[in-house]
PDB file of C-alpha atoms in Angstrom:
ATOM      1  CA  MET A   1       0.000   0.000   0.000  1.00  0.00           C
ATOM      2  CA  ASN A   2       1.796   3.155  -1.099  1.00  0.00           C
ATOM      3  CA  THR A   3       1.084   6.566   0.288  1.00  0.00           C
ATOM      4  CA  THR A   4       0.318   8.223  -3.032  1.00  0.00           C
ATOM      5  CA  ARG A   5      -2.517   5.842  -3.641  1.00  0.00           C
ATOM      6  CA  ARG A   6      -3.931   6.543  -0.198  1.00  0.00           C
ATOM      7  CA  THR A   7      -3.882  10.273  -0.813  1.00  0.00           C
ATOM      8  CA  VAL A   8      -5.482   9.868  -4.215  1.00  0.00           C
ATOM      9  CA  LEU A   9      -8.194   7.653  -2.797  1.00  0.00           C
ATOM     10  CA  LYS A  10      -8.829   9.921   0.163  1.00  0.00           C
ATOM     11  CA  SER A  11      -9.280  13.020  -1.973  1.00  0.00           C
ATOM     12  CA  ALA A  12     -11.433  11.093  -4.399  1.00  0.00           C
ATOM     13  CA  THR A  13     -13.601   9.811  -1.571  1.00  0.00           C
ATOM     14  CA  ALA A  14     -14.084  13.299  -0.204  1.00  0.00           C
ATOM     15  CA  GLY A  15     -15.120  14.542  -3.608  1.00  0.00           C
ATOM     16  CA  SER A  16     -17.566  11.872  -4.577  1.00  0.00           C
ATOM     17  CA  VAL A  17     -18.238   8.297  -3.672  1.00  0.00           C
ATOM     18  CA  LEU A  18     -18.340   7.312  -7.307  1.00  0.00           C
ATOM     19  CA  ALA A  19     -14.918   8.773  -8.019  1.00  0.00           C
ATOM     20  CA  GLY A  20     -13.579   6.889  -5.022  1.00  0.00           C
ATOM     21  CA  LEU A  21     -14.945   3.636  -6.378  1.00  0.00           C
ATOM     22  CA  ILE A  22     -13.496   4.193  -9.797  1.00  0.00           C
ATOM     23  CA  ALA A  23     -10.119   5.038  -8.316  1.00  0.00           C
ATOM     24  CA  ALA A  24     -10.221   1.916  -6.164  1.00  0.00           C
ATOM     25  CA  GLY A  25     -11.121  -0.167  -9.195  1.00  0.00           C
ATOM     26  CA  ALA A  26      -8.458   1.312 -11.400  1.00  0.00           C
ATOM     27  CA  LEU A  27      -5.732   0.857  -8.814  1.00  0.00           C
ATOM     28  CA  ARG A  28      -6.578  -2.624  -7.652  1.00  0.00           C
ATOM     29  CA  PRO A  29      -5.787  -4.984 -10.509  1.00  0.00           C
ATOM     30  CA  THR A  30      -5.188  -7.995  -8.237  1.00  0.00           C
ATOM     31  CA  GLN A  31      -8.804  -8.215  -7.100  1.00  0.00           C
ATOM     32  CA  VAL A  32     -10.327 -11.414  -8.456  1.00  0.00           C
ATOM     33  CA  LEU A  33     -13.879 -11.330  -7.159  1.00  0.00           C
ATOM     34  CA  ALA A  34     -16.618  -9.832  -9.276  1.00  0.00           C
ATOM     35  CA  ALA A  35     -17.610  -7.060  -6.909  1.00  0.00           C
ATOM     36  CA  GLU A  36     -15.053  -4.393  -6.166  1.00  0.00           C
ATOM     37  CA  TRP A  37     -14.200  -3.883  -2.507  1.00  0.00           C
ATOM     38  CA  ASN A  38     -16.114  -0.771  -1.545  1.00  0.00           C
ATOM     39  CA  LYS A  39     -13.169   1.229  -0.250  1.00  0.00           C
ATOM     40  CA  ALA A  40     -15.090   4.484   0.024  1.00  0.00           C
ATOM     41  CA  ALA A  41     -17.685   2.913   2.321  1.00  0.00           C
ATOM     42  CA  PHE A  42     -15.241   0.873   4.432  1.00  0.00           C
ATOM     43  CA  ASP A  43     -12.868   3.823   4.886  1.00  0.00           C
ATOM     44  CA  ALA A  44     -15.651   6.186   5.945  1.00  0.00           C
ATOM     45  CA  HIS A  45     -15.151   7.433   9.483  1.00  0.00           C
ATOM     46  CA  ASP A  46     -18.755   8.171  10.364  1.00  0.00           C
ATOM     47  CA  THR A  47     -21.964   6.250   9.912  1.00  0.00           C
ATOM     48  CA  ALA A  48     -23.578   8.754   7.546  1.00  0.00           C
ATOM     49  CA  SER A  49     -20.742   8.543   5.001  1.00  0.00           C
ATOM     50  CA  ALA A  50     -20.588   4.765   5.351  1.00  0.00           C
ATOM     51  CA  LEU A  51     -24.298   4.551   4.598  1.00  0.00           C
ATOM     52  CA  LYS A  52     -23.803   6.848   1.626  1.00  0.00           C
ATOM     53  CA  GLY A  53     -20.930   4.633   0.510  1.00  0.00           C
ATOM     54  CA  ILE A  54     -23.161   1.572   0.291  1.00  0.00           C
ATOM     55  CA  GLY A  55     -25.826   3.661  -1.440  1.00  0.00           C
ATOM     56  CA  ALA A  56     -28.229   3.532   1.494  1.00  0.00           C
ATOM     57  CA  GLY A  57     -28.548   7.242   2.278  1.00  0.00           C
ATOM     58  CA  THR A  58     -31.113   7.409   5.075  1.00  0.00           C
ATOM     59  CA  PRO A  59     -32.642   3.936   5.461  1.00  0.00           C
ATOM     60  CA  MET A  60     -36.129   3.454   6.906  1.00  0.00           C
ATOM     61  CA  ASP A  61     -36.579   1.752  10.283  1.00  0.00           C
ATOM     62  CA  SER A  62     -38.077  -1.689   9.908  1.00  0.00           C
ATOM     63  CA  LYS A  63     -39.451  -4.178  12.423  1.00  0.00           C
ATOM     64  CA  ASP A  64     -38.968  -6.979   9.904  1.00  0.00           C
ATOM     65  CA  LEU A  65     -35.238  -6.662  10.095  1.00  0.00           C
ATOM     66  CA  ILE A  66     -34.067  -8.582  13.131  1.00  0.00           C
ATOM     67  CA  LEU A  67     -30.767  -7.783  14.734  1.00  0.00           C
ATOM     68  CA  LYS A  68     -29.522 -10.086  17.468  1.00  0.00           C
ATOM     69  CA  VAL A  69     -26.677  -8.730  19.555  1.00  0.00           C
ATOM     70  CA  PRO A  70     -25.724  -9.169  23.198  1.00  0.00           C
ATOM     71  CA  ASP A  71     -26.813  -6.324  25.532  1.00  0.00           C
ATOM     72  CA  ILE A  72     -23.436  -6.358  27.156  1.00  0.00           C
ATOM     73  CA  ALA A  73     -20.274  -7.578  25.454  1.00  0.00           C
ATOM     74  CA  GLU A  74     -17.576  -8.384  27.966  1.00  0.00           C
ATOM     75  CA  ASN A  75     -14.971  -8.667  25.269  1.00  0.00           C
ATOM     76  CA  GLY A  76     -15.168  -6.071  22.498  1.00  0.00           C
ATOM     77  CA  ALA A  77     -12.812  -8.141  20.345  1.00  0.00           C
ATOM     78  CA  VAL A  78     -15.482 -10.750  19.684  1.00  0.00           C
ATOM     79  CA  VAL A  79     -19.073  -9.572  19.596  1.00  0.00           C
ATOM     80  CA  PRO A  80     -21.472 -12.054  17.994  1.00  0.00           C
ATOM     81  CA  VAL A  81     -24.010 -10.428  15.687  1.00  0.00           C
ATOM     82  CA  ASP A  82     -26.910 -12.119  13.887  1.00  0.00           C
ATOM     83  CA  VAL A  83     -29.030 -10.388  11.298  1.00  0.00           C
ATOM     84  CA  ILE A  84     -32.192 -11.894   9.847  1.00  0.00           C
ATOM     85  CA  SER A  85     -34.270 -10.046   7.302  1.00  0.00           C
ATOM     86  CA  ASN A  86     -37.946 -10.894   6.945  1.00  0.00           C
ATOM     87  CA  ILE A  87     -38.386  -8.160   4.367  1.00  0.00           C
ATOM     88  CA  PRO A  88     -39.423  -9.741   1.040  1.00  0.00           C
ATOM     89  CA  ASN A  89     -36.792  -9.666  -1.724  1.00  0.00           C
ATOM     90  CA  THR A  90     -33.918  -8.768   0.551  1.00  0.00           C
ATOM     91  CA  THR A  91     -30.799  -8.931  -1.574  1.00  0.00           C
ATOM     92  CA  SER A  92     -28.134  -7.579   0.718  1.00  0.00           C
ATOM     93  CA  ILE A  93     -27.366  -7.010   4.391  1.00  0.00           C
ATOM     94  CA  SER A  94     -24.738  -4.705   5.858  1.00  0.00           C
ATOM     95  CA  ILE A  95     -23.616  -4.367   9.463  1.00  0.00           C
ATOM     96  CA  LEU A  96     -22.347  -1.126  10.961  1.00  0.00           C
ATOM     97  CA  VAL A  97     -20.965  -0.155  14.360  1.00  0.00           C
ATOM     98  CA  ASP A  98     -21.536   3.572  14.927  1.00  0.00           C
ATOM     99  CA  LYS A  99     -18.574   4.375  17.125  1.00  0.00           C
ATOM    100  CA  ASN A 100     -15.922   2.204  15.519  1.00  0.00           C
ATOM    101  CA  PRO A 101     -13.143   4.085  13.684  1.00  0.00           C
ATOM    102  CA  SER A 102     -14.620   2.720  10.447  1.00  0.00           C
ATOM    103  CA  PRO A 103     -18.315   2.043  11.120  1.00  0.00           C
ATOM    104  CA  LEU A 104     -18.989  -0.318   8.208  1.00  0.00           C
ATOM    105  CA  SER A 105     -18.054  -3.846   9.297  1.00  0.00           C
ATOM    106  CA  ALA A 106     -19.334  -6.117   6.595  1.00  0.00           C
ATOM    107  CA  SER A 107     -21.707  -6.243   3.711  1.00  0.00           C
ATOM    108  CA  PHE A 108     -23.222  -9.348   2.106  1.00  0.00           C
ATOM    109  CA  ASP A 109     -25.092  -9.947  -1.144  1.00  0.00           C
ATOM    110  CA  PHE A 110     -27.367 -12.965  -1.405  1.00  0.00           C
ATOM    111  CA  ALA A 111     -28.371 -14.915  -4.513  1.00  0.00           C
ATOM    112  CA  ASN A 112     -29.430 -18.374  -5.723  1.00  0.00           C
ATOM    113  CA  GLY A 113     -31.407 -19.474  -2.697  1.00  0.00           C
ATOM    114  CA  ALA A 114     -29.308 -17.957   0.060  1.00  0.00           C
ATOM    115  CA  LEU A 115     -31.619 -16.767   2.841  1.00  0.00           C
ATOM    116  CA  PRO A 116     -31.114 -13.137   3.898  1.00  0.00           C
ATOM    117  CA  GLU A 117     -29.519 -14.149   7.160  1.00  0.00           C
ATOM    118  CA  VAL A 118     -26.008 -13.787   8.339  1.00  0.00           C
ATOM    119  CA  SER A 119     -24.063 -14.219  11.516  1.00  0.00           C
ATOM    120  CA  ALA A 120     -20.645 -12.759  12.134  1.00  0.00           C
ATOM    121  CA  ARG A 121     -18.333 -11.754  14.964  1.00  0.00           C
ATOM    122  CA  LEU A 122     -17.279  -8.125  15.173  1.00  0.00           C
ATOM    123  CA  LYS A 123     -14.755  -5.994  16.999  1.00  0.00           C
ATOM    124  CA  MET A 124     -16.135  -3.060  18.953  1.00  0.00           C
ATOM    125  CA  GLY A 125     -13.941  -0.306  20.362  1.00  0.00           C
ATOM    126  CA  GLN A 126     -16.522   0.974  22.838  1.00  0.00           C
ATOM    127  CA  THR A 127     -20.185   0.929  23.749  1.00  0.00           C
ATOM    128  CA  SER A 128     -22.065   1.771  20.598  1.00  0.00           C
ATOM    129  CA  MET A 129     -25.149   1.339  18.505  1.00  0.00           C
ATOM    130  CA  VAL A 130     -24.938  -1.607  16.125  1.00  0.00           C
ATOM    131  CA  LYS A 131     -26.930  -1.134  12.944  1.00  0.00           C
ATOM    132  CA  ALA A 132     -28.114  -3.606  10.358  1.00  0.00           C
ATOM    133  CA  VAL A 133     -29.063  -2.303   6.950  1.00  0.00           C
ATOM    134  CA  ALA A 134     -30.974  -4.432   4.457  1.00  0.00           C
ATOM    135  CA  LYS A 135     -31.615  -3.721   0.820  1.00  0.00           C
ATOM    136  CA  ALA A 136     -34.876  -4.983  -0.684  1.00  0.00           C
ATOM    137  CA  ASP A 137     -36.363  -3.968  -4.040  1.00  0.00           C
ATOM    138  CA  GLY A 138     -33.911  -1.087  -4.228  1.00  0.00           C
ATOM    139  CA  LYS A 139     -35.007   0.326  -0.864  1.00  0.00           C
ATOM    140  CA  PHE A 140     -32.990   0.362   2.311  1.00  0.00           C
ATOM    141  CA  TYR A 141     -34.198  -0.620   5.767  1.00  0.00           C
ATOM    142  CA  THR A 142     -32.462  -0.474   9.098  1.00  0.00           C
ATOM    143  CA  ALA A 143     -32.606  -1.787  12.648  1.00  0.00           C
ATOM    144  CA  GLN A 144     -30.328  -0.859  15.504  1.00  0.00           C
ATOM    145  CA  LYS A 145     -29.475  -1.905  19.038  1.00  0.00           C
ATOM    146  CA  GLU A 146     -26.990  -0.742  21.603  1.00  0.00           C
ATOM    147  CA  VAL A 147     -24.217  -3.020  22.804  1.00  0.00           C
ATOM    148  CA  LYS A 148     -22.381  -2.099  25.998  1.00  0.00           C
ATOM    149  CA  VAL A 149     -18.715  -2.969  25.779  1.00  0.00           C
ATOM    150  CA  THR A 150     -16.690  -3.426  28.942  1.00  0.00           C
ATOM    151  CA  VAL A 151     -13.303  -4.071  27.303  1.00  0.00           C
ATOM    152  CA  GLY A 152     -12.654  -2.543  23.888  1.00  0.00           C
ATOM    153  CA  GLY A 153     -11.419  -4.688  21.041  1.00  0.00           C
ATOM    154  CA  CYS A 154      -9.850  -2.135  18.735  1.00  0.00           C
ATOM    155  CA  GLY A 155      -6.961  -0.588  20.660  1.00  0.00           C
ATOM    156  CA  GLY A 156      -3.688  -2.203  21.546  1.00  0.00           C
TER     157      GLY A 156
ATOM    158  CA  MET B   1       0.039 -19.244   3.809  1.00  0.00           C
ATOM    159  CA  ALA B   2      -3.129 -18.962   5.697  1.00  0.00           C
ATOM    160  CA  ASP B   3      -4.590 -21.800   7.692  1.00  0.00           C
ATOM    161  CA  PRO B   4      -7.337 -23.870   6.107  1.00  0.00           C
ATOM    162  CA  MET B   5     -10.869 -22.728   6.807  1.00  0.00           C
ATOM    163  CA  LYS B   6     -13.205 -24.856   8.836  1.00  0.00           C
ATOM    164  CA  ILE B   7     -16.431 -25.242   6.928  1.00  0.00           C
ATOM    165  CA  ARG B   8     -19.518 -26.974   8.249  1.00  0.00           C
ATOM    166  CA  ALA B   9     -22.613 -27.350   6.112  1.00  0.00           C
ATOM    167  CA  GLN B  10     -25.559 -29.095   7.707  1.00  0.00           C
ATOM    168  CA  LEU B  11     -28.853 -29.768   6.028  1.00  0.00           C
ATOM    169  CA  LYS B  12     -31.992 -28.989   8.019  1.00  0.00           C
ATOM    170  CA  GLY B  13     -35.026 -29.721   5.852  1.00  0.00           C
ATOM    171  CA  ASP B  14     -34.135 -28.081   2.551  1.00  0.00           C
ATOM    172  CA  VAL B  15     -32.020 -25.375   4.147  1.00  0.00           C
ATOM    173  CA  ALA B  16     -28.280 -25.830   4.469  1.00  0.00           C
ATOM    174  CA  GLU B  17     -26.733 -24.082   7.450  1.00  0.00           C
ATOM    175  CA  ILE B  18     -23.213 -23.114   6.551  1.00  0.00           C
ATOM    176  CA  ARG B  19     -20.669 -21.981   9.110  1.00  0.00           C
ATOM    177  CA  VAL B  20     -17.190 -20.955   8.170  1.00  0.00           C
ATOM    178  CA  LEU B  21     -14.228 -20.227  10.413  1.00  0.00           C
ATOM    179  CA  MET B  22     -11.404 -18.417   8.658  1.00  0.00           C
ATOM    180  CA  GLY B  23      -7.987 -18.301  10.269  1.00  0.00           C
ATOM    181  CA  HIS B  24      -6.855 -14.731   9.807  1.00  0.00           C
ATOM    182  CA  ALA B  25      -5.179 -12.079  11.965  1.00  0.00           C
ATOM    183  CA  MET B  26      -7.562  -9.316  10.840  1.00  0.00           C
ATOM    184  CA  GLU B  27      -5.145  -6.530  11.810  1.00  0.00           C
ATOM    185  CA  THR B  28      -6.919  -3.182  11.869  1.00  0.00           C
ATOM    186  CA  GLY B  29      -3.881  -0.997  11.304  1.00  0.00           C
ATOM    187  CA  GLN B  30      -4.519   0.688  14.651  1.00  0.00           C
ATOM    188  CA  ARG B  31      -2.694  -1.642  16.996  1.00  0.00           C
ATOM    189  CA  LYS B  32       0.886  -0.979  17.981  1.00  0.00           C
ATOM    190  CA  ASP B  33       3.552  -3.596  18.605  1.00  0.00           C
ATOM    191  CA  ALA B  34       5.806  -3.734  21.681  1.00  0.00           C
ATOM    192  CA  ALA B  35       8.197  -1.221  20.095  1.00  0.00           C
ATOM    193  CA  GLY B  36       5.379   1.256  19.581  1.00  0.00           C
ATOM    194  CA  LYS B  37       5.291   0.796  15.825  1.00  0.00           C
ATOM    195  CA  THR B  38       1.906   0.604  14.182  1.00  0.00           C
ATOM    196  CA  ILE B  39       1.110  -2.858  12.870  1.00  0.00           C
ATOM    197  CA  PRO B  40      -0.026  -2.429   9.262  1.00  0.00           C
ATOM    198  CA  PRO B  41      -3.573  -3.427   8.397  1.00  0.00           C
ATOM    199  CA  HIS B  42      -3.986  -6.994   7.180  1.00  0.00           C
ATOM    200  CA  PHE B  43      -7.551  -8.145   6.847  1.00  0.00           C
ATOM    201  CA  ILE B  44      -9.924 -10.150   4.681  1.00  0.00           C
ATOM    202  CA  GLN B  45     -11.716  -7.902   2.207  1.00  0.00           C
ATOM    203  CA  SER B  46     -13.918 -10.175   0.147  1.00  0.00           C
ATOM    204  CA  LEU B  47     -15.448 -13.585   0.456  1.00  0.00           C
ATOM    205  CA  THR B  48     -17.677 -15.748  -1.675  1.00  0.00           C
ATOM    206  CA  VAL B  49     -19.694 -18.837  -0.909  1.00  0.00           C
ATOM    207  CA  GLU B  50     -20.765 -21.246  -3.636  1.00  0.00           C
ATOM    208  CA  VAL B  51     -23.158 -24.137  -3.159  1.00  0.00           C
ATOM    209  CA  GLY B  52     -23.561 -26.725  -5.902  1.00  0.00           C
ATOM    210  CA  GLY B  53     -21.599 -24.550  -8.336  1.00  0.00           C
ATOM    211  CA  LYS B  54     -23.786 -21.465  -7.818  1.00  0.00           C
ATOM    212  CA  LYS B  55     -22.619 -18.353  -6.060  1.00  0.00           C
ATOM    213  CA  VAL B  56     -24.937 -17.797  -3.101  1.00  0.00           C
ATOM    214  CA  VAL B  57     -23.210 -15.197  -0.970  1.00  0.00           C
ATOM    215  CA  GLU B  58     -20.766 -12.492  -1.837  1.00  0.00           C
ATOM    216  CA  GLY B  59     -19.430 -10.508   1.081  1.00  0.00           C
ATOM    217  CA  GLN B  60     -17.212  -7.526   1.643  1.00  0.00           C
ATOM    218  CA  VAL B  61     -15.519  -7.188   4.976  1.00  0.00           C
ATOM    219  CA  GLY B  62     -13.802  -4.340   6.797  1.00  0.00           C
ATOM    220  CA  THR B  63     -11.265  -4.198   9.615  1.00  0.00           C
ATOM    221  CA  SER B  64     -13.852  -4.384  12.385  1.00  0.00           C
ATOM    222  CA  VAL B  65     -14.594  -8.052  11.863  1.00  0.00           C
ATOM    223  CA  SER B  66     -13.039 -10.102  14.667  1.00  0.00           C
ATOM    224  CA  ARG B  67      -9.799 -12.051  14.440  1.00  0.00           C
ATOM    225  CA  ASN B  68     -10.383 -15.548  13.007  1.00  0.00           C
ATOM    226  CA  PRO B  69     -13.773 -14.524  11.633  1.00  0.00           C
ATOM    227  CA  VAL B  70     -16.754 -16.834  11.808  1.00  0.00           C
ATOM    228  CA  PHE B  71     -19.615 -16.354   9.397  1.00  0.00           C
ATOM    229  CA  GLY B  72     -22.908 -18.167   9.212  1.00  0.00           C
ATOM    230  CA  PHE B  73     -25.222 -18.358   6.220  1.00  0.00           C
ATOM    231  CA  LYS B  74     -28.330 -20.292   5.268  1.00  0.00           C
ATOM    232  CA  VAL B  75     -29.045 -21.558   1.787  1.00  0.00           C
ATOM    233  CA  LYS B  76     -32.412 -22.889   0.683  1.00  0.00           C
ATOM    234  CA  GLY B  77     -32.736 -25.630  -1.897  1.00  0.00           C
ATOM    235  CA  ALA B  78     -29.408 -27.272  -1.134  1.00  0.00           C
ATOM    236  CA  LYS B  79     -29.123 -31.047  -1.280  1.00  0.00           C
ATOM    237  CA  ALA B  80     -26.981 -33.459   0.685  1.00  0.00           C
ATOM    238  CA  GLY B  81     -23.678 -33.897  -1.089  1.00  0.00           C
ATOM    239  CA  ASP B  82     -23.711 -30.460  -2.732  1.00  0.00           C
ATOM    240  CA  LYS B  83     -20.268 -28.990  -2.799  1.00  0.00           C
ATOM    241  CA  VAL B  84     -19.739 -25.850  -0.679  1.00  0.00           C
ATOM    242  CA  VAL B  85     -16.824 -23.731  -1.830  1.00  0.00           C
ATOM    243  CA  VAL B  86     -15.713 -20.754   0.242  1.00  0.00           C
ATOM    244  CA  SER B  87     -13.031 -18.295  -0.874  1.00  0.00           C
ATOM    245  CA  TRP B  88     -11.564 -15.148   0.606  1.00  0.00           C
ATOM    246  CA  VAL B  89      -9.103 -12.490  -0.511  1.00  0.00           C
ATOM    247  CA  ASP B  90      -7.331 -10.113   1.870  1.00  0.00           C
ATOM    248  CA  ASN B  91      -5.936  -6.619   1.400  1.00  0.00           C
ATOM    249  CA  LYS B  92      -2.465  -7.972   0.616  1.00  0.00           C
ATOM    250  CA  GLY B  93      -3.823 -10.158  -2.157  1.00  0.00           C
ATOM    251  CA  ASP B  94      -3.483 -13.387  -0.188  1.00  0.00           C
ATOM    252  CA  LYS B  95      -6.297 -15.762  -0.867  1.00  0.00           C
ATOM    253  CA  ARG B  96      -7.599 -19.109   0.174  1.00  0.00           C
ATOM    254  CA  THR B  97     -10.288 -21.449  -1.096  1.00  0.00           C
ATOM    255  CA  ASP B  98     -11.621 -24.444   0.788  1.00  0.00           C
ATOM    256  CA  GLU B  99     -14.500 -26.765   0.206  1.00  0.00           C
ATOM    257  CA  ALA B 100     -16.798 -29.119   2.043  1.00  0.00           C
ATOM    258  CA  ALA B 101     -19.936 -31.076   1.233  1.00  0.00           C
ATOM    259  CA  VAL B 102     -23.447 -30.479   2.541  1.00  0.00           C
ATOM    260  CA  ALA B 103     -24.192 -33.191   5.084  1.00  0.00           C
TER     261      ALA B 103
END
């Protein structure tokens, strides 16, 4: 990772999300998977820009999106998170942690019979809201829950 | 070279429950070593899951996923014996693909 590329990507991200994506695509020839890693969204330092990065803008609250997290996480390095979407035609689910240095944790696209459900284990630096965002029929829905963290998992 | 993944795919009715454990340091780029030097970020960026030759899940992952990440997915319409292929790529271009069968 060279510093010039970082600067280029940072300025591009600030300017427009699209430009950031193009820059990331142009400068990452080794990537083999179909979808380009969404650098703009994962590098965002606040939830609003991360949501913008995944194209969600301001998602609607939904009761059909179920987010299972512990109320209190004793160890912030491993926080189990389950997301289940009961919204019809859910095609993708993203997980965000508001107060992490980079809020966007993971984003999944589902196809060919995969149910819109995912479980993962996240790192959390401090007590924070955890948000799930689901995309269905081009619309975005969200659910959130607070997790209290007694020992942070991001520092060192 | 990264450790092999542990993949478990269990059929419940017509839904296969897939759990994957990936051995990876998932360095955030924020930790410092004993000498006070920042440890550079090293983390899985992308993953794909295929069942029976069809791509079912495509994921993108950031630094805030835990060390040795575990992911769980459910796939409808899978049959016993279907091949489950999981691949990941990290930010240094390392990659790993492992497979298992739906049981």
